Short mmCIF file of C-alpha atoms in Angstrom, two decimals:
data_model
loop_
_atom_site.label_atom_id
_atom_site.label_comp_id
_atom_site.label_asym_id
_atom_site.label_seq_id
_atom_site.Cartn_x
_atom_site.Cartn_y
_atom_site.Cartn_z
CA UNK A 1 12.97 33.72 15.76
CA UNK A 2 10.28 32.57 13.32
CA UNK A 3 7.36 34.90 12.61
CA UNK A 4 4.71 32.21 12.57
CA UNK A 5 1.33 32.30 10.87
CA UNK A 6 -1.71 32.48 13.14
CA UNK A 7 -4.69 30.51 11.85
CA UNK A 8 -6.81 32.14 14.54
CA UNK A 9 -6.00 34.03 17.71
CA UNK A 10 -3.23 32.02 19.42
CA UNK A 11 -3.54 29.11 16.96
CA UNK A 12 -0.21 28.88 15.14
CA UNK A 13 0.93 26.98 12.06
CA UNK A 14 4.19 25.19 12.92
CA UNK A 15 4.40 22.83 9.94
CA UNK A 16 7.21 22.43 7.43
CA UNK A 17 7.71 22.02 3.67
CA UNK A 18 9.47 19.09 2.04
CA UNK A 19 10.93 20.00 -1.36
CA UNK A 20 13.49 17.17 -1.28
CA UNK A 21 11.40 14.01 -1.37
CA UNK A 22 10.82 12.62 -4.86
CA UNK A 23 8.25 9.95 -3.97
CA UNK A 24 5.54 9.99 -1.30
CA UNK A 25 5.33 6.59 0.42
CA UNK A 26 8.22 5.79 -1.93
CA UNK A 27 5.65 5.35 -4.74
CA UNK A 28 3.85 8.56 -5.68
CA UNK A 29 5.65 11.38 -7.50
CA UNK A 30 5.93 14.80 -5.85
CA UNK A 31 6.66 17.35 -8.58
CA UNK A 32 5.41 20.13 -6.30
CA UNK A 33 6.76 18.69 -3.04
CA UNK A 34 4.60 18.19 0.04
CA UNK A 35 3.97 19.91 3.36
CA UNK A 36 3.67 18.31 6.79
CA UNK A 37 1.25 20.46 8.78
CA UNK A 38 1.21 20.84 12.54
CA UNK A 39 -0.65 23.37 14.66
CA UNK A 40 0.03 24.76 18.13
CA UNK A 41 -2.75 26.20 20.29
CA UNK A 42 -1.61 28.55 23.07
CA UNK A 43 -4.25 28.89 25.81
CA UNK A 44 -4.22 28.27 29.56
CA UNK A 45 -2.89 24.91 28.44
CA UNK A 46 -0.83 24.57 25.28
CA UNK A 47 -1.78 21.90 22.75
CA UNK A 48 0.16 20.67 19.74
CA UNK A 49 -1.86 18.97 16.98
CA UNK A 50 0.33 16.29 15.36
CA UNK A 51 4.05 16.52 14.55
CA UNK A 52 6.06 16.31 11.30
CA UNK A 53 8.42 13.98 9.46
CA UNK A 54 11.52 13.37 11.60
CA UNK A 55 13.76 14.73 8.81
CA UNK A 56 12.46 18.22 9.64
CA UNK A 57 12.32 17.90 13.42
CA UNK A 58 14.99 20.57 14.03
CA UNK A 59 13.01 23.26 12.21
CA UNK A 60 9.78 22.01 13.77
CA UNK A 61 11.05 22.04 17.36
CA UNK A 62 12.47 25.54 16.91
CA UNK A 63 9.06 26.80 15.77
CA UNK A 64 7.37 25.24 18.80
CA UNK A 65 9.91 26.80 21.15
CA UNK A 66 9.34 30.21 19.56
CA UNK A 67 5.58 30.00 20.12
CA UNK A 68 5.84 28.70 23.68
CA UNK A 69 8.53 31.25 24.62
CA UNK A 70 9.69 29.24 27.63
CA UNK A 71 6.27 27.93 28.67
CA UNK A 72 5.59 24.18 28.89
CA UNK A 73 3.91 22.08 26.23
CA UNK A 74 0.99 20.45 28.03
CA UNK A 75 -0.61 18.21 25.39
CA UNK A 76 0.19 16.55 22.09
CA UNK A 77 -2.92 15.44 20.20
CA UNK A 78 -2.10 12.59 17.83
CA UNK A 79 -4.78 12.54 15.17
CA UNK A 80 -2.75 10.27 12.88
CA UNK A 81 0.23 7.97 13.50
CA UNK A 82 1.64 7.74 9.95
CA UNK A 83 5.37 8.59 10.17
CA UNK A 84 5.14 11.74 8.04
CA UNK A 85 3.03 13.20 10.87
CA UNK A 86 4.13 11.21 13.92
CA UNK A 87 7.83 10.86 13.10
CA UNK A 88 8.95 13.55 15.54
CA UNK A 89 6.98 12.34 18.57
CA UNK A 90 9.96 10.66 20.23
CA UNK A 91 12.17 13.75 19.88
CA UNK A 92 9.30 15.97 21.06
CA UNK A 93 8.92 13.85 24.19
CA UNK A 94 12.65 14.22 24.83
CA UNK A 95 12.34 18.00 24.51
CA UNK A 96 9.14 18.15 26.59
CA UNK A 97 9.20 15.09 28.89
CA UNK A 98 6.05 16.09 30.75
CA UNK A 99 3.86 16.47 27.67
CA UNK A 100 0.75 14.30 27.84
CA UNK A 101 -0.05 12.49 24.62
CA UNK A 102 -3.72 12.27 23.61
CA UNK A 103 -4.95 9.54 21.30
CA UNK A 104 -7.45 6.72 21.03
CA UNK A 105 -7.16 3.02 21.82
CA UNK A 106 -5.50 2.28 18.48
CA UNK A 107 -3.00 5.11 18.90
CA UNK A 108 -1.65 3.57 22.09
CA UNK A 109 -0.33 0.41 20.46
CA UNK A 110 1.22 2.39 17.62
CA UNK A 111 2.98 4.76 20.02
CA UNK A 112 4.66 1.77 21.59
CA UNK A 113 5.35 0.08 18.26
CA UNK A 114 6.86 3.10 16.50
CA UNK A 115 8.41 4.98 19.42
CA UNK A 116 8.52 2.71 22.46
CA UNK A 117 6.27 5.16 24.34
CA UNK A 118 3.98 3.57 26.93
CA UNK A 119 3.55 6.29 29.58
CA UNK A 120 2.06 9.75 29.73
CA UNK A 121 -0.78 8.79 27.37
CA UNK A 122 -4.40 9.89 27.76
CA UNK A 123 -6.89 7.74 25.84
CA UNK A 124 -9.97 9.52 24.47
CA UNK A 125 -13.18 8.12 23.04
CA UNK A 126 -15.77 9.30 20.52
CA UNK A 127 -17.13 12.74 21.43
CA UNK A 128 -14.90 13.19 24.47
CA UNK A 129 -13.79 16.75 25.20
CA UNK A 130 -10.72 18.46 26.61
CA UNK A 131 -10.93 21.93 28.18
CA UNK A 132 -7.72 23.94 27.79
CA UNK A 133 -8.90 27.36 28.99
CA UNK A 134 -10.98 29.48 26.65
CA UNK A 135 -11.29 26.52 24.28
CA UNK A 136 -12.83 23.10 24.39
CA UNK A 137 -11.53 20.45 22.03
CA UNK A 138 -13.76 17.57 20.94
CA UNK A 139 -12.46 14.33 19.44
CA UNK A 140 -14.23 12.37 16.71
CA UNK A 141 -13.04 8.99 15.52
CA UNK A 142 -12.40 8.64 11.76
CA UNK A 143 -11.12 5.06 11.41
CA UNK A 144 -9.71 4.05 8.01
CA UNK A 145 -9.42 7.62 6.75
CA UNK A 146 -6.98 6.20 5.98
CA UNK A 147 -5.46 4.33 8.99
CA UNK A 148 -7.43 2.64 11.80
CA UNK A 149 -6.31 5.05 14.54
CA UNK A 150 -7.28 8.27 12.71
CA UNK A 151 -9.36 10.82 14.58
CA UNK A 152 -10.11 14.51 14.06
CA UNK A 153 -10.15 17.34 16.58
CA UNK A 154 -12.68 20.17 16.68
CA UNK A 155 -12.11 23.54 18.35
CA UNK A 156 -15.59 24.88 19.14
CA UNK A 157 -14.36 28.40 19.91
CA UNK A 158 -12.90 29.21 16.49
CA UNK A 159 -14.83 26.47 14.63
CA UNK A 160 -11.62 24.82 13.45
CA UNK A 161 -11.54 21.21 12.32
CA UNK A 162 -8.09 19.64 12.60
CA UNK A 163 -8.77 16.92 10.07
CA UNK A 164 -5.65 14.70 9.95
CA UNK A 165 -5.06 13.61 6.32
CA UNK A 166 -8.65 14.27 5.25
CA UNK A 167 -8.99 17.12 2.72
CA UNK A 168 -5.25 17.04 2.11
CA UNK A 169 -3.39 17.34 -1.18
CA UNK A 170 0.15 17.11 -2.51
CA UNK A 171 2.23 20.30 -2.90
CA UNK A 172 4.22 22.61 -0.65
CA UNK A 173 2.94 25.82 0.90
CA UNK A 174 4.87 28.48 -0.98
CA UNK A 175 4.56 31.45 1.35
CA UNK A 176 0.87 31.38 2.21
CA UNK A 177 -0.81 28.95 4.55
CA UNK A 178 -4.53 29.81 4.35
CA UNK A 179 -6.29 29.33 1.01
CA UNK A 180 -7.65 32.88 0.86
CA UNK A 181 -4.12 34.29 0.75
CA UNK A 182 -2.89 32.25 -2.23
CA UNK A 183 -3.79 30.97 -5.67
CA UNK A 184 -5.02 27.44 -4.98
CA UNK A 185 -5.87 26.43 -8.55
CA UNK A 186 -3.15 23.78 -8.87
CA UNK A 187 -4.11 22.12 -5.59
CA UNK A 188 -7.43 20.77 -6.91
CA UNK A 189 -5.91 18.29 -9.37
CA UNK A 190 -3.39 17.36 -6.69
CA UNK A 191 -6.28 16.72 -4.29
CA UNK A 192 -7.75 14.23 -6.78
CA UNK A 193 -4.35 12.60 -7.12
CA UNK A 194 -3.72 12.52 -3.37
CA UNK A 195 -7.13 11.00 -2.65
CA UNK A 196 -6.85 8.32 -5.33
CA UNK A 197 -3.30 7.37 -4.30
CA UNK A 198 -3.66 7.46 -0.52
CA UNK A 199 -7.30 7.29 0.56
CA UNK A 200 -8.91 5.70 -2.51
CA UNK A 201 -9.85 2.28 -1.14
CA UNK A 202 -11.73 3.71 1.83
CA UNK A 203 -14.76 5.43 0.31
CA UNK A 204 -17.24 4.05 2.85
CA UNK A 205 -15.23 5.17 5.91
CA UNK A 206 -14.85 8.63 4.35
CA UNK A 207 -18.61 8.80 3.84
CA UNK A 208 -19.27 7.82 7.46
CA UNK A 209 -16.86 10.51 8.67
CA UNK A 210 -18.39 13.20 6.45
CA UNK A 211 -21.84 12.36 7.80
CA UNK A 212 -20.57 12.44 11.38
CA UNK A 213 -19.01 15.89 10.92
CA UNK A 214 -21.89 17.40 8.91
CA UNK A 215 -23.67 18.95 11.97
CA UNK A 216 -20.54 20.90 12.98
CA UNK A 217 -20.10 24.56 12.10
CA UNK A 218 -16.70 24.65 10.43
CA UNK A 219 -14.95 27.91 9.56
CA UNK A 220 -11.48 26.46 8.93
CA UNK A 221 -10.21 23.00 8.00
CA UNK A 222 -6.64 22.38 9.09
CA UNK A 223 -5.41 19.30 7.26
CA UNK A 224 -2.01 17.72 7.79
CA UNK A 225 -1.14 18.38 4.12
CA UNK A 226 -1.27 21.66 2.24
CA UNK A 227 -3.56 24.72 2.59
CA UNK A 228 -5.80 25.56 5.50
CA UNK A 229 -9.22 25.61 3.85
CA UNK A 230 -11.36 28.60 4.67
CA UNK A 231 -12.65 30.30 1.54
CA UNK A 232 -12.89 26.97 -0.31
CA UNK A 233 -14.15 24.68 2.48
CA UNK A 234 -17.23 23.59 0.55
CA UNK A 235 -15.26 22.75 -2.58
CA UNK A 236 -12.78 20.62 -0.61
CA UNK A 237 -15.63 18.76 1.11
CA UNK A 238 -17.44 18.32 -2.22
CA UNK A 239 -14.40 16.73 -3.86
CA UNK A 240 -13.95 14.27 -1.00
CA UNK A 241 -17.66 13.51 -1.01
CA UNK A 242 -17.67 12.93 -4.77
CA UNK A 243 -14.57 10.76 -4.76
CA UNK A 244 -15.66 8.68 -1.78
CA UNK A 245 -18.97 7.98 -3.57
CA UNK A 246 -16.98 6.99 -6.69
CA UNK A 247 -19.03 9.49 -8.69
CA UNK A 248 -16.95 10.01 -11.81
CA UNK A 249 -17.29 13.11 -13.94
CA UNK A 250 -18.43 12.93 -17.56
CA UNK A 251 -15.28 11.93 -19.42
CA UNK A 252 -13.09 9.00 -20.42
CA UNK A 253 -9.61 7.89 -19.47
CA UNK A 254 -7.93 5.62 -22.01
CA UNK A 255 -5.14 3.51 -20.52
CA UNK A 256 -2.97 1.51 -22.88
CA UNK A 257 0.34 -0.24 -23.36
CA UNK A 258 2.00 -0.63 -26.74
CA UNK A 259 5.32 -2.18 -27.76
CA UNK A 260 5.44 -1.33 -31.46
CA UNK A 261 2.65 1.18 -31.87
CA UNK A 262 -0.15 -1.07 -33.08
CA UNK A 263 -2.14 -1.04 -29.83
CA UNK A 264 -1.51 2.69 -29.59
CA UNK A 265 -3.19 3.17 -32.98
CA UNK A 266 -6.24 1.39 -31.63
CA UNK A 267 -6.25 3.77 -28.64
CA UNK A 268 -5.91 6.78 -30.94
CA UNK A 269 -8.86 5.60 -33.02
CA UNK A 270 -11.08 5.14 -29.98
CA UNK A 271 -10.13 8.61 -28.73
CA UNK A 272 -10.95 10.17 -32.10
CA UNK A 273 -14.32 8.45 -32.07
CA UNK A 274 -15.07 9.75 -28.58
CA UNK A 275 -14.26 13.29 -29.67
CA UNK A 276 -16.32 12.96 -32.86
CA UNK A 277 -19.25 11.91 -30.71
CA UNK A 278 -19.13 14.86 -28.35
CA UNK A 279 -16.91 13.72 -25.47
CA UNK A 280 -14.67 16.63 -24.49
CA UNK A 281 -12.93 15.23 -21.42
CA UNK A 282 -10.60 12.59 -22.86
CA UNK A 283 -7.34 11.66 -21.15
CA UNK A 284 -4.89 9.18 -22.68
CA UNK A 285 -2.22 7.41 -20.64
CA UNK A 286 0.60 5.37 -22.15
CA UNK A 287 1.46 3.16 -19.16
CA UNK A 288 5.12 3.07 -20.18
CA UNK A 289 5.33 6.84 -19.74
CA UNK A 290 2.52 8.07 -17.48
CA UNK A 291 3.14 7.65 -13.77
CA UNK A 292 0.69 5.43 -11.91
CA UNK A 293 -0.41 8.20 -9.55
CA UNK A 294 -1.75 10.26 -12.46
CA UNK A 295 -3.47 7.28 -14.07
CA UNK A 296 -5.23 6.47 -10.80
CA UNK A 297 -6.26 10.09 -10.41
CA UNK A 298 -8.05 10.02 -13.75
CA UNK A 299 -9.68 6.64 -13.07
CA UNK A 300 -11.22 8.21 -9.97
CA UNK A 301 -12.07 11.42 -11.79
CA UNK A 302 -13.88 10.13 -14.88
CA UNK A 303 -16.84 7.82 -15.34
CA UNK A 304 -15.57 6.06 -18.47
CA UNK A 305 -12.50 3.81 -18.48
CA UNK A 306 -11.14 2.12 -21.60
CA UNK A 307 -8.07 -0.12 -21.30
CA UNK A 308 -6.00 -1.72 -24.02
CA UNK A 309 -2.90 -3.89 -24.12
CA UNK A 310 -0.92 -6.30 -26.26
CA UNK A 311 -0.29 -9.88 -25.30
CA UNK A 312 3.19 -10.36 -23.83
CA UNK A 313 4.75 -13.79 -23.21
CA UNK A 314 1.29 -15.35 -23.38
CA UNK A 315 0.07 -12.96 -20.70
CA UNK A 316 -0.91 -9.31 -20.35
CA UNK A 317 1.60 -6.57 -21.09
CA UNK A 318 3.32 -6.18 -17.66
CA UNK A 319 2.95 -2.42 -17.30
CA UNK A 320 -0.80 -2.68 -17.90
CA UNK A 321 -1.01 -5.58 -15.46
CA UNK A 322 0.70 -3.38 -12.88
CA UNK A 323 -1.84 -0.56 -13.18
CA UNK A 324 -4.74 -3.06 -13.10
CA UNK A 325 -3.50 -4.33 -9.74
CA UNK A 326 -3.40 -0.79 -8.37
CA UNK A 327 -6.95 -0.11 -9.56
CA UNK A 328 -8.16 -3.44 -8.12
CA UNK A 329 -6.51 -2.63 -4.78
CA UNK A 330 -8.55 0.57 -4.54
CA UNK A 331 -11.83 -1.19 -5.36
CA UNK A 332 -13.03 1.64 -7.61
CA UNK A 333 -16.75 1.31 -8.18
CA UNK A 334 -19.37 2.39 -10.72
CA UNK A 335 -17.39 2.78 -13.92
CA UNK A 336 -18.32 2.25 -17.56
CA UNK A 337 -15.69 -0.01 -19.07
CA UNK A 338 -14.45 -0.81 -22.55
CA UNK A 339 -11.38 -2.79 -23.55
CA UNK A 340 -9.26 -3.79 -26.51
CA UNK A 341 -6.01 -5.58 -27.30
CA UNK A 342 -3.66 -6.98 -29.88
CA UNK A 343 -1.33 -9.93 -30.34
CA UNK A 344 1.22 -11.29 -32.77
CA UNK A 345 0.64 -15.05 -32.61
CA UNK A 346 -1.40 -15.94 -29.50
CA UNK A 347 -4.06 -13.71 -27.98
CA UNK A 348 -4.36 -13.46 -24.19
CA UNK A 349 -4.62 -9.74 -23.37
CA UNK A 350 -8.32 -9.31 -24.15
CA UNK A 351 -9.24 -12.32 -21.99
CA UNK A 352 -7.38 -10.84 -19.02
CA UNK A 353 -8.98 -7.43 -19.56
CA UNK A 354 -12.41 -9.09 -19.66
CA UNK A 355 -11.70 -10.83 -16.36
CA UNK A 356 -10.56 -7.54 -14.82
CA UNK A 357 -13.85 -5.85 -15.75
CA UNK A 358 -15.83 -8.73 -14.28
CA UNK A 359 -13.79 -8.65 -11.06
CA UNK A 360 -14.38 -4.90 -10.70
CA UNK A 361 -18.11 -5.37 -11.42
CA UNK A 362 -17.93 -2.52 -13.92
CA UNK A 363 -20.57 -2.09 -16.62
CA UNK A 364 -19.19 -3.30 -19.95
CA UNK A 365 -19.80 -0.82 -22.77
CA UNK A 366 -19.48 -1.77 -26.42
CA UNK A 367 -17.83 -4.85 -27.89
CA UNK A 368 -14.17 -5.52 -27.10
CA UNK A 369 -11.79 -5.25 -30.02
CA UNK A 370 -8.92 -7.68 -30.60
CA UNK A 371 -6.47 -7.25 -33.48
CA UNK A 372 -3.85 -9.68 -34.79
CA UNK A 373 -0.67 -7.79 -35.61
CA UNK A 374 -1.21 -4.40 -37.37
CA UNK A 375 -4.47 -2.44 -37.28
CA UNK A 376 -6.64 -3.20 -40.33
CA UNK A 377 -9.69 -1.52 -41.79
CA UNK A 378 -12.24 -3.82 -40.20
CA UNK A 379 -10.75 -3.50 -36.74
CA UNK A 380 -10.37 0.24 -37.21
CA UNK A 381 -14.13 0.40 -37.65
CA UNK A 382 -14.67 -1.75 -34.54
CA UNK A 383 -12.50 0.65 -32.51
CA UNK A 384 -14.57 3.55 -33.79
CA UNK A 385 -17.76 1.75 -32.80
CA UNK A 386 -16.37 1.14 -29.30
CA UNK A 387 -15.76 4.87 -28.93
CA UNK A 388 -19.28 5.61 -30.16
CA UNK A 389 -20.78 3.20 -27.62
CA UNK A 390 -18.92 4.84 -24.73
CA UNK A 391 -19.89 8.33 -25.90
CA UNK A 392 -23.52 7.28 -26.14
CA UNK A 393 -23.44 5.84 -22.63
CA UNK A 394 -21.96 9.02 -21.19
CA UNK A 395 -24.64 11.19 -22.83
CA UNK A 396 -27.24 9.45 -20.69
CA UNK A 397 -25.69 10.17 -17.27
#
């Protein structure tokens, strides 16, 4: 029998850790793994909040059975239908055929589409409540954070917000479940990375949801990924608020591609100039080595972005083009932007980088630098001036 963690009296953590998966959504690296969080409330009626990835359904179902101890499961609340949280719904329904599934109008279609489930579903609307004994659960819609069917569930008795993917991070839960019983330092950078990779495009919906939930008294946030936030609730909310407003911190991320080292020398020169002019937060990403999830994290984190690339086959260096498309997809706003490039016989890279900045509606800082073949003294000075211009701009924010 599992000795399961209680988040509050008769509110149990029944989630699982995934230390096997290498890529989240088959794209984003998971060096620290990931958890799939689910919570079971035992009251006059029993309520399960979300499920887990189907790969871990055996462990998950055993935990539920241990908490229920022979009693029925009355309700499953589906706050989010993404398969890492809804993957075990079909097997859960087989185990508990009388369980009533609670979701909104968008959930219904997805239940049929993913699992062929069309019966035993209770549709709830904004602000609707469910009494389960000593507790009353209230449902708030949070569309596009980060799927259209997302909602959150609030337990007014213990002031718990079951927040779906909101306020989640990457990383497993290595023993502890609640933030106050563990060292959470490494989760903060992973929260930036998780937000930029998964939620990034949907800043406005996140803002609307934060404003909707602001009047609630919240003592615990139970996300579907990683720690239950209690001691650090305000910091978690602040990070999501900052990122969803696209409010970058004072610093610069330099993103570059280089085939033979010439463009890299331009990047190095710009970085040295930034440092000489007082910028302390400087992150450099070689696109041929840095993983996209980390590059995106720093684009969301810092106010200044400088991108450089060589021309390749009369176009932009492909690995830089790839990261540009990922940034464009997320519609990152309000960045200061500089760019540079090189070529051997026909220059195209700088033109493409200029078009990217215009498409993003970013503020251009400094003059772009374009070098033919190896870096020369005059262009070295231009790179240094570009760094100075970005540093000067950042001093005024």
